[in-house]
PDB file of C-alpha atoms and ligand atoms in Angstrom:
ATOM      1  CA  MET A   1       0.000   0.000   0.000  1.00 33.00           C
ATOM      2  CA  VAL A   2       1.282   3.499  -0.815  1.00 35.00           C
ATOM      3  CA  SER A   3       1.877   5.538   2.330  1.00 39.00           C
ATOM      4  CA  THR A   4       0.111   8.867   2.666  1.00 38.00           C
ATOM      5  CA  SER A   5       3.370  10.791   3.015  1.00 41.00           C
ATOM      6  CA  HIS A   6       4.512   9.127  -0.202  1.00 39.00           C
ATOM      7  CA  SER A   7       1.302  10.149  -1.928  1.00 41.00           C
ATOM      8  CA  VAL A   8       1.682  13.708  -0.626  1.00 41.00           C
ATOM      9  CA  ARG A   9       5.226  13.911  -1.990  1.00 40.00           C
ATOM     10  CA  ARG A  10       4.127  12.427  -5.301  1.00 43.00           C
ATOM     11  CA  ALA A  11       1.321  14.986  -5.561  1.00 43.00           C
ATOM     12  CA  LEU A  12       3.781  17.781  -4.788  1.00 43.00           C
ATOM     13  CA  ARG A  13       6.136  16.523  -7.504  1.00 39.00           C
ATOM     14  CA  GLN A  14       3.247  16.317  -9.989  1.00 42.00           C
ATOM     15  CA  GLN A  15       2.230  19.866  -9.183  1.00 43.00           C
ATOM     16  CA  LEU A  16       5.749  21.170  -9.657  1.00 37.00           C
ATOM     17  CA  ALA A  17       6.081  19.314 -12.941  1.00 35.00           C
ATOM     18  CA  GLY A  18       2.675  20.574 -14.089  1.00 33.00           C
ATOM     19  CA  ASP A  19       3.547  24.137 -13.153  1.00 36.00           C
ATOM     20  CA  ARG A  20       6.804  23.897 -15.086  1.00 35.00           C
ATOM     21  CA  LEU A  21       4.957  22.559 -18.108  1.00 28.00           C
ATOM     22  CA  LEU A  22       2.490  25.420 -17.993  1.00 29.00           C
ATOM     23  CA  GLY A  23       5.259  27.927 -17.388  1.00 31.00           C
ATOM     24  CA  LEU A  24       3.702  28.882 -14.068  1.00 33.00           C
ATOM     25  CA  ARG A  25       5.424  29.963 -10.936  1.00 33.00           C
ATOM     26  CA  SER A  26       4.534  27.235  -8.474  1.00 36.00           C
ATOM     27  CA  VAL A  27       1.850  27.749  -5.923  1.00 34.00           C
ATOM     28  CA  PRO A  28       4.230  27.792  -2.922  1.00 33.00           C
ATOM     29  CA  MET A  29       5.711  24.322  -3.256  1.00 30.00           C
ATOM     30  CA  GLY A  30       2.202  23.544  -4.310  1.00 29.00           C
ATOM     31  CA  LEU A  31       0.041  20.567  -4.749  1.00 32.00           C
ATOM     32  CA  VAL A  32      -2.381  20.021  -7.565  1.00 29.00           C
ATOM     33  CA  ALA A  33      -4.557  23.068  -7.940  1.00 31.00           C
ATOM     34  CA  ALA A  34      -7.508  21.076  -6.767  1.00 35.00           C
ATOM     35  CA  PRO A  35     -10.699  21.971  -8.567  1.00 33.00           C
ATOM     36  CA  ALA A  36     -13.097  23.765  -6.282  1.00 35.00           C
ATOM     37  CA  THR A  37     -14.829  20.983  -4.429  1.00 38.00           C
ATOM     38  CA  PRO A  38     -18.573  20.768  -4.721  1.00 36.00           C
ATOM     39  CA  GLU A  39     -20.160  22.226  -1.675  1.00 37.00           C
ATOM     40  CA  HIS A  40     -19.598  20.178   1.479  1.00 34.00           C
ATOM     41  CA  LYS A  41     -17.920  17.339  -0.410  1.00 34.00           C
ATOM     42  CA  THR A  42     -14.734  15.856   0.937  1.00 35.00           C
ATOM     43  CA  PRO A  43     -11.913  17.710  -0.786  1.00 39.00           C
ATOM     44  CA  VAL A  44      -8.836  16.260  -2.405  1.00 38.00           C
ATOM     45  CA  LEU A  45      -6.603  16.743   0.609  1.00 42.00           C
ATOM     46  CA  ALA A  46      -8.979  15.424   3.237  1.00 38.00           C
ATOM     47  CA  GLY A  47      -7.416  12.490   4.948  1.00 41.00           C
ATOM     48  CA  VAL A  48      -3.987  13.314   3.556  1.00 44.00           C
ATOM     49  CA  LYS A  49      -1.658  13.252   6.469  1.00 48.00           C
ATOM     50  CA  ALA A  50       1.548  15.238   6.202  1.00 54.00           C
ATOM     51  CA  SER A  51       3.907  13.074   8.126  1.00 57.00           C
ATOM     52  CA  GLY A  52       6.911  15.114   7.032  1.00 61.00           C
ATOM     53  CA  GLY A  53       8.328  18.212   8.633  1.00 80.00           C
ATOM     54  CA  SER A  54       7.170  21.780   8.730  1.00 85.00           C
ATOM     55  CA  SER A  55       7.985  22.537   5.083  1.00 92.00           C
ATOM     56  CA  GLU A  56       5.698  19.764   3.853  1.00 95.00           C
ATOM     57  CA  LYS A  57       2.957  20.893   6.210  1.00 97.00           C
ATOM     58  CA  SER A  58       3.403  24.499   5.221  1.00 97.00           C
ATOM     59  CA  ALA A  59       3.239  23.535   1.526  1.00 98.00           C
ATOM     60  CA  LEU A  60      -0.001  21.661   2.072  1.00 98.00           C
ATOM     61  CA  LEU A  61      -1.521  24.537   4.024  1.00 98.00           C
ATOM     62  CA  SER A  62      -0.499  27.001   1.305  1.00 98.00           C
ATOM     63  CA  VAL A  63      -2.137  24.869  -1.340  1.00 98.00           C
ATOM     64  CA  ILE A  64      -5.433  24.798   0.512  1.00 98.00           C
ATOM     65  CA  ASP A  65      -5.294  28.550   0.989  1.00 98.00           C
ATOM     66  CA  GLU A  66      -4.145  29.458  -2.520  1.00 98.00           C
ATOM     67  CA  THR A  67      -6.215  27.012  -4.522  1.00 98.00           C
ATOM     68  CA  ARG A  68      -9.427  26.722  -2.524  1.00 98.00           C
ATOM     69  CA  VAL A  69      -9.897  29.245   0.281  1.00 98.00           C
ATOM     70  CA  LYS A  70      -8.869  32.473  -1.465  1.00 98.00           C
ATOM     71  CA  GLY A  71     -11.430  31.928  -4.219  1.00 98.00           C
ATOM     72  CA  CYS A  72     -14.030  30.188  -2.073  1.00 98.00           C
ATOM     73  CA  ARG A  73     -17.669  30.890  -2.933  1.00 98.00           C
ATOM     74  CA  ARG A  74     -19.249  28.272  -0.715  1.00 98.00           C
ATOM     75  CA  CYS A  75     -21.371  30.750   1.235  1.00 98.00           C
ATOM     76  CA  GLY A  76     -22.700  34.273   1.087  1.00 98.00           C
ATOM     77  CA  LEU A  77     -19.787  35.706   3.087  1.00 98.00           C
ATOM     78  CA  SER A  78     -17.764  35.631  -0.128  1.00 98.00           C
ATOM     79  CA  GLU A  79     -19.951  38.530  -1.325  1.00 98.00           C
ATOM     80  CA  THR A  80     -19.154  40.775   1.618  1.00 98.00           C
ATOM     81  CA  ARG A  81     -15.578  39.916   2.630  1.00 98.00           C
ATOM     82  CA  ALA A  82     -12.652  42.103   1.639  1.00 98.00           C
ATOM     83  CA  GLN A  83     -10.441  39.019   1.638  1.00 98.00           C
ATOM     84  CA  THR A  84     -10.227  35.575   3.167  1.00 98.00           C
ATOM     85  CA  VAL A  85      -8.284  34.957   6.375  1.00 99.00           C
ATOM     86  CA  PHE A  86      -6.789  31.484   6.318  1.00 98.00           C
ATOM     87  CA  GLY A  87      -4.750  31.588   9.515  1.00 98.00           C
ATOM     88  CA  GLN A  88      -1.045  31.887  10.182  1.00 98.00           C
ATOM     89  CA  GLY A  89       1.827  30.738  12.336  1.00 98.00           C
ATOM     90  CA  ASN A  90       3.975  27.657  12.677  1.00 98.00           C
ATOM     91  CA  SER A  91       2.695  24.882  10.430  1.00 98.00           C
ATOM     92  CA  ASP A  92       4.356  22.373  12.748  1.00 98.00           C
ATOM     93  CA  ALA A  93       2.989  23.970  15.921  1.00 98.00           C
ATOM     94  CA  ARG A  94       2.470  22.002  19.117  1.00 98.00           C
ATOM     95  CA  LEU A  95      -0.390  24.333  19.981  1.00 98.00           C
ATOM     96  CA  VAL A  96      -3.175  25.676  17.758  1.00 98.00           C
ATOM     97  CA  PHE A  97      -5.652  28.408  18.743  1.00 99.00           C
ATOM     98  CA  VAL A  98      -8.992  28.375  16.943  1.00 99.00           C
ATOM     99  CA  GLY A  99     -11.192  31.468  17.109  1.00 98.00           C
ATOM    100  CA  GLU A 100     -14.550  32.309  15.631  1.00 98.00           C
ATOM    101  CA  ALA A 101     -14.217  34.445  12.509  1.00 98.00           C
ATOM    102  CA  PRO A 102     -12.249  37.386  11.173  1.00 98.00           C
ATOM    103  CA  GLY A 103     -13.322  40.826  12.356  1.00 98.00           C
ATOM    104  CA  TYR A 104     -12.824  44.226  10.740  1.00 98.00           C
ATOM    105  CA  GLU A 105      -9.025  44.374  11.088  1.00 98.00           C
ATOM    106  CA  GLU A 106      -8.543  40.749  10.085  1.00 98.00           C
ATOM    107  CA  ASP A 107     -10.675  41.237   6.972  1.00 98.00           C
ATOM    108  CA  LYS A 108      -8.590  44.300   6.097  1.00 98.00           C
ATOM    109  CA  GLN A 109      -5.195  42.697   6.730  1.00 98.00           C
ATOM    110  CA  GLY A 110      -5.918  39.093   5.749  1.00 98.00           C
ATOM    111  CA  LEU A 111      -4.485  37.837   9.058  1.00 98.00           C
ATOM    112  CA  ALA A 112      -6.171  36.163  12.029  1.00 98.00           C
ATOM    113  CA  PHE A 113      -6.383  37.926  15.393  1.00 98.00           C
ATOM    114  CA  VAL A 114      -4.698  41.217  14.577  1.00 98.00           C
ATOM    115  CA  GLY A 115      -7.314  43.558  16.087  1.00 98.00           C
ATOM    116  CA  LYS A 116      -7.981  44.357  19.759  1.00 98.00           C
ATOM    117  CA  ALA A 117      -8.903  40.760  20.638  1.00 98.00           C
ATOM    118  CA  GLY A 118      -5.756  39.674  18.837  1.00 98.00           C
ATOM    119  CA  GLN A 119      -3.624  41.970  20.969  1.00 98.00           C
ATOM    120  CA  LEU A 120      -5.006  40.333  24.084  1.00 98.00           C
ATOM    121  CA  LEU A 121      -4.467  36.893  22.561  1.00 98.00           C
ATOM    122  CA  THR A 122      -0.832  37.821  21.897  1.00 98.00           C
ATOM    123  CA  LYS A 123      -0.416  38.744  25.580  1.00 98.00           C
ATOM    124  CA  MET A 124      -2.004  35.465  26.629  1.00 98.00           C
ATOM    125  CA  ILE A 125       0.286  33.474  24.333  1.00 98.00           C
ATOM    126  CA  ASP A 126       3.380  35.341  25.543  1.00 98.00           C
ATOM    127  CA  ALA A 127       2.359  34.823  29.173  1.00 98.00           C
ATOM    128  CA  MET A 128       2.149  31.096  28.457  1.00 98.00           C
ATOM    129  CA  GLY A 129       5.860  31.085  27.692  1.00 98.00           C
ATOM    130  CA  THR A 130       5.478  30.725  23.944  1.00 98.00           C
ATOM    131  CA  SER A 131       4.969  33.148  21.047  1.00 98.00           C
ATOM    132  CA  ARG A 132       2.692  33.828  18.089  1.00 98.00           C
ATOM    133  CA  GLU A 133       5.469  32.582  15.813  1.00 98.00           C
ATOM    134  CA  GLU A 134       5.633  29.232  17.592  1.00 98.00           C
ATOM    135  CA  VAL A 135       1.891  28.540  17.626  1.00 98.00           C
ATOM    136  CA  TYR A 136      -0.698  28.473  14.835  1.00 98.00           C
ATOM    137  CA  ILE A 137      -3.769  30.726  14.890  1.00 99.00           C
ATOM    138  CA  CYS A 138      -6.890  30.354  12.769  1.00 99.00           C
ATOM    139  CA  ASN A 139     -10.666  30.590  12.873  1.00 98.00           C
ATOM    140  CA  VAL A 140     -13.739  28.478  12.259  1.00 98.00           C
ATOM    141  CA  LEU A 141     -14.790  30.856   9.470  1.00 98.00           C
ATOM    142  CA  LYS A 142     -12.323  32.149   6.931  1.00 98.00           C
ATOM    143  CA  CYS A 143     -14.458  35.185   6.025  1.00 98.00           C
ATOM    144  CA  ARG A 144     -15.787  38.044   8.127  1.00 98.00           C
ATOM    145  CA  PRO A 145     -19.509  37.997   8.890  1.00 98.00           C
ATOM    146  CA  PRO A 146     -20.909  41.482   8.185  1.00 98.00           C
ATOM    147  CA  GLY A 147     -20.869  43.670  11.279  1.00 97.00           C
ATOM    148  CA  ASN A 148     -19.102  40.836  13.159  1.00 96.00           C
ATOM    149  CA  ARG A 149     -22.400  39.035  13.706  1.00 97.00           C
ATOM    150  CA  ASP A 150     -22.290  35.446  14.982  1.00 96.00           C
ATOM    151  CA  PRO A 151     -21.456  32.804  12.373  1.00 97.00           C
ATOM    152  CA  MET A 152     -24.500  31.029  10.952  1.00 98.00           C
ATOM    153  CA  ALA A 153     -24.840  27.244  10.874  1.00 97.00           C
ATOM    154  CA  ASP A 154     -24.654  27.052   7.069  1.00 98.00           C
ATOM    155  CA  GLU A 155     -21.482  29.176   7.052  1.00 98.00           C
ATOM    156  CA  ILE A 156     -19.831  26.943   9.660  1.00 98.00           C
ATOM    157  CA  LEU A 157     -20.791  23.895   7.619  1.00 98.00           C
ATOM    158  CA  ALA A 158     -19.515  25.402   4.376  1.00 98.00           C
ATOM    159  CA  CYS A 159     -16.159  26.296   5.944  1.00 98.00           C
ATOM    160  CA  GLY A 160     -15.789  23.061   7.929  1.00 97.00           C
ATOM    161  CA  ASP A 161     -13.470  21.224   5.518  1.00 97.00           C
ATOM    162  CA  TYR A 162     -10.858  23.953   5.678  1.00 98.00           C
ATOM    163  CA  LEU A 163     -10.472  23.903   9.448  1.00 98.00           C
ATOM    164  CA  ARG A 164     -10.550  20.105   9.600  1.00 97.00           C
ATOM    165  CA  GLU A 165      -7.806  19.928   6.986  1.00 97.00           C
ATOM    166  CA  GLN A 166      -5.699  22.567   8.729  1.00 98.00           C
ATOM    167  CA  LEU A 167      -5.871  20.635  11.982  1.00 98.00           C
ATOM    168  CA  SER A 168      -5.183  17.282  10.374  1.00 97.00           C
ATOM    169  CA  ILE A 169      -2.107  18.640   8.575  1.00 98.00           C
ATOM    170  CA  ILE A 170      -0.672  20.475  11.588  1.00 98.00           C
ATOM    171  CA  GLU A 171      -1.722  17.728  13.980  1.00 97.00           C
ATOM    172  CA  PRO A 172      -0.833  19.756  17.076  1.00 98.00           C
ATOM    173  CA  GLU A 173      -0.449  18.273  20.544  1.00 98.00           C
ATOM    174  CA  ILE A 174      -3.170  20.558  21.896  1.00 98.00           C
ATOM    175  CA  ILE A 175      -5.921  22.760  20.480  1.00 98.00           C
ATOM    176  CA  VAL A 176      -7.344  25.747  22.363  1.00 99.00           C
ATOM    177  CA  ALA A 177     -10.857  26.656  21.228  1.00 99.00           C
ATOM    178  CA  LEU A 178     -11.495  30.344  21.862  1.00 98.00           C
ATOM    179  CA  GLY A 179     -15.157  30.947  22.593  1.00 98.00           C
ATOM    180  CA  ALA A 180     -18.376  29.055  22.099  1.00 98.00           C
ATOM    181  CA  PRO A 181     -18.551  28.837  18.281  1.00 98.00           C
ATOM    182  CA  ALA A 182     -15.081  27.272  18.062  1.00 98.00           C
ATOM    183  CA  ALA A 183     -15.628  24.900  20.986  1.00 98.00           C
ATOM    184  CA  LYS A 184     -19.097  23.822  19.856  1.00 98.00           C
ATOM    185  CA  THR A 185     -18.013  23.339  16.243  1.00 97.00           C
ATOM    186  CA  LEU A 186     -14.941  21.279  17.066  1.00 97.00           C
ATOM    187  CA  LEU A 187     -16.626  19.206  19.763  1.00 97.00           C
ATOM    188  CA  HIS A 188     -19.989  18.779  18.032  1.00 96.00           C
ATOM    189  CA  THR A 189     -21.833  19.863  21.141  1.00 97.00           C
ATOM    190  CA  GLY A 190     -24.467  22.373  22.113  1.00 97.00           C
ATOM    191  CA  LEU A 191     -23.056  22.857  25.628  1.00 98.00           C
ATOM    192  CA  SER A 192     -22.165  26.389  26.677  1.00 98.00           C
ATOM    193  CA  ILE A 193     -18.576  27.543  26.920  1.00 98.00           C
ATOM    194  CA  GLY A 194     -19.069  27.969  30.668  1.00 98.00           C
ATOM    195  CA  LYS A 195     -19.841  24.247  30.926  1.00 98.00           C
ATOM    196  CA  LEU A 196     -17.136  23.140  28.500  1.00 98.00           C
ATOM    197  CA  ARG A 197     -14.159  25.149  29.755  1.00 98.00           C
ATOM    198  CA  GLY A 198     -11.850  24.040  32.554  1.00 98.00           C
ATOM    199  CA  ARG A 199     -11.040  20.553  31.267  1.00 98.00           C
ATOM    200  CA  PHE A 200      -9.660  18.806  28.222  1.00 98.00           C
ATOM    201  CA  HIS A 201     -11.984  17.249  25.662  1.00 98.00           C
ATOM    202  CA  ASP A 202     -11.196  15.060  22.664  1.00 98.00           C
ATOM    203  CA  TYR A 203     -11.107  16.560  19.184  1.00 98.00           C
ATOM    204  CA  PHE A 204     -11.229  13.785  16.588  1.00 97.00           C
ATOM    205  CA  ILE A 205      -9.103  14.470  13.498  1.00 93.00           C
ATOM    206  CA  SER A 206     -11.389  12.300  11.378  1.00 90.00           C
ATOM    207  CA  GLY A 207     -14.205  14.757  12.036  1.00 84.00           C
ATOM    208  CA  GLU A 208     -16.238  11.790  13.316  1.00 86.00           C
ATOM    209  CA  PRO A 209     -16.713  11.990  17.079  1.00 86.00           C
ATOM    210  CA  GLY A 210     -15.286   8.868  18.702  1.00 90.00           C
ATOM    211  CA  SER A 211     -13.364   7.651  15.665  1.00 90.00           C
ATOM    212  CA  GLY A 212      -9.615   7.690  15.005  1.00 91.00           C
ATOM    213  CA  LYS A 213      -6.946   9.802  16.593  1.00 94.00           C
ATOM    214  CA  ALA A 214      -7.981  12.372  19.190  1.00 97.00           C
ATOM    215  CA  ILE A 215      -6.204  15.607  20.101  1.00 98.00           C
ATOM    216  CA  PRO A 216      -6.803  17.141  23.547  1.00 98.00           C
ATOM    217  CA  LEU A 217      -8.822  20.329  23.178  1.00 98.00           C
ATOM    218  CA  MET A 218      -9.190  22.999  25.851  1.00 99.00           C
ATOM    219  CA  PRO A 219     -12.190  25.300  25.419  1.00 99.00           C
ATOM    220  CA  THR A 220     -11.836  28.711  27.005  1.00 98.00           C
ATOM    221  CA  TYR A 221     -13.296  32.192  26.782  1.00 98.00           C
ATOM    222  CA  HIS A 222     -12.735  34.260  23.643  1.00 98.00           C
ATOM    223  CA  PRO A 223     -10.393  37.241  24.114  1.00 98.00           C
ATOM    224  CA  ALA A 224     -13.109  39.600  22.777  1.00 98.00           C
ATOM    225  CA  TYR A 225     -15.358  38.381  25.607  1.00 98.00           C
ATOM    226  CA  LEU A 226     -12.521  38.898  28.100  1.00 98.00           C
ATOM    227  CA  LEU A 227     -12.174  42.506  26.927  1.00 98.00           C
ATOM    228  CA  ARG A 228     -15.856  42.989  27.802  1.00 98.00           C
ATOM    229  CA  SER A 229     -15.735  40.858  30.967  1.00 98.00           C
ATOM    230  CA  PRO A 230     -12.243  41.167  32.445  1.00 98.00           C
ATOM    231  CA  GLY A 231     -13.462  39.416  35.596  1.00 98.00           C
ATOM    232  CA  GLU A 232     -13.356  36.136  33.638  1.00 98.00           C
ATOM    233  CA  LYS A 233      -9.646  36.441  32.824  1.00 98.00           C
ATOM    234  CA  LYS A 234      -8.686  34.395  35.865  1.00 98.00           C
ATOM    235  CA  LYS A 235     -10.725  31.410  34.634  1.00 98.00           C
ATOM    236  CA  THR A 236      -9.101  31.657  31.227  1.00 98.00           C
ATOM    237  CA  TRP A 237      -5.676  31.801  32.833  1.00 98.00           C
ATOM    238  CA  ASP A 238      -6.559  28.654  34.804  1.00 98.00           C
ATOM    239  CA  ASP A 239      -7.454  26.936  31.510  1.00 98.00           C
ATOM    240  CA  LEU A 240      -4.266  28.081  29.843  1.00 98.00           C
ATOM    241  CA  GLN A 241      -2.185  26.903  32.776  1.00 98.00           C
ATOM    242  CA  MET A 242      -3.555  23.405  32.219  1.00 98.00           C
ATOM    243  CA  VAL A 243      -2.437  23.674  28.606  1.00 98.00           C
ATOM    244  CA  MET A 244       0.996  24.902  29.728  1.00 98.00           C
ATOM    245  CA  ALA A 245       1.344  22.007  32.157  1.00 98.00           C
ATOM    246  CA  ALA A 246       0.432  19.524  29.428  1.00 98.00           C
ATOM    247  CA  LEU A 247       2.991  21.032  27.044  1.00 98.00           C
ATOM    248  CA  GLY A 248       5.664  21.655  29.683  1.00 98.00           C
ATOM    249  CA  LEU A 249       5.610  25.420  29.083  1.00 98.00           C
ATOM    250  CA  VAL A 250       6.849  27.802  31.744  1.00 94.00           C
ATOM    251  CA  LYS A 251       5.279  31.206  32.320  1.00 84.00           C
ATOM    252  CA  ARG A 252       7.412  34.085  31.132  1.00 75.00           C
ATOM    253  CA  SER A 253       8.236  36.471  33.962  1.00 69.00           C
ATOM    254  CA  GLY A 254       7.707  40.216  33.637  1.00 57.00           C
TER     255      GLY A 254
HETATM  256  N1  LIG B   1     -12.047  37.202  16.613  1.00 92.16           N
HETATM  257  C1  LIG B   1     -11.877  35.959  16.117  1.00 92.16           C
HETATM  258  O1  LIG B   1     -12.545  35.024  16.518  1.00 92.16           O
HETATM  259  N2  LIG B   1     -10.953  35.778  15.215  1.00 92.16           N
HETATM  260  C2  LIG B   1     -10.184  36.742  14.764  1.00 92.16           C
HETATM  261  O2  LIG B   1      -9.340  36.482  13.908  1.00 92.16           O
HETATM  262  C3  LIG B   1     -10.368  38.019  15.300  1.00 92.16           C
HETATM  263  C4  LIG B   1     -11.307  38.241  16.221  1.00 92.16           C
END
């Protein structure tokens, strides 16, 4: 049987050869420019596991972004976004933060968590003894909902493949879900964030609850909520300390 890492490398080689033939500059180390997948169908890369290092993972992530997300028209948010926000950071991260959706600044800059909530997230990450460069940061939705309204169920469904693929490529040791939409989406639950936070849950890479490899997921409050309710910061810090203990991170002093 052909191993998945072998098939990933073969696909990368085919893409490079195809690009050369067409006289194209490669999509960053790209894979086959996968045709836009029919809505909610399993895309070409689903189930492909990048077992190689960070460059292979980063190539796979770039391909998803360049060939599918940037031109995505799966839901109505494509009509109102300025640009998509795929996510950024270390493609081989031990820790991934998943938020809700881009806001005004993110939509403008094309980067996740760069507004006010992002500044608080940066402080939280630094306090954990790591950095934005070492972790990976993304959202459930890759496009901004108008006026920063809550994501709708059909939008979450339409965007679901992208997040699942990101997580299965990065395969971090721990995921932190920031806020209710991220926690509920990843855990397939209707429980409130207040009930979910404070302990690790299992996120199943297969997307099927209970099947295949699980990654520990810590739900906690969203930084935007903490800006409105600073009294809840202590609970979030408690959650993050559990993550630090699991990863062996030491709080940065000062
Ligand atoms: N809120 C989110 O959930 N994600 C962002 O990227 C910014 C704000």
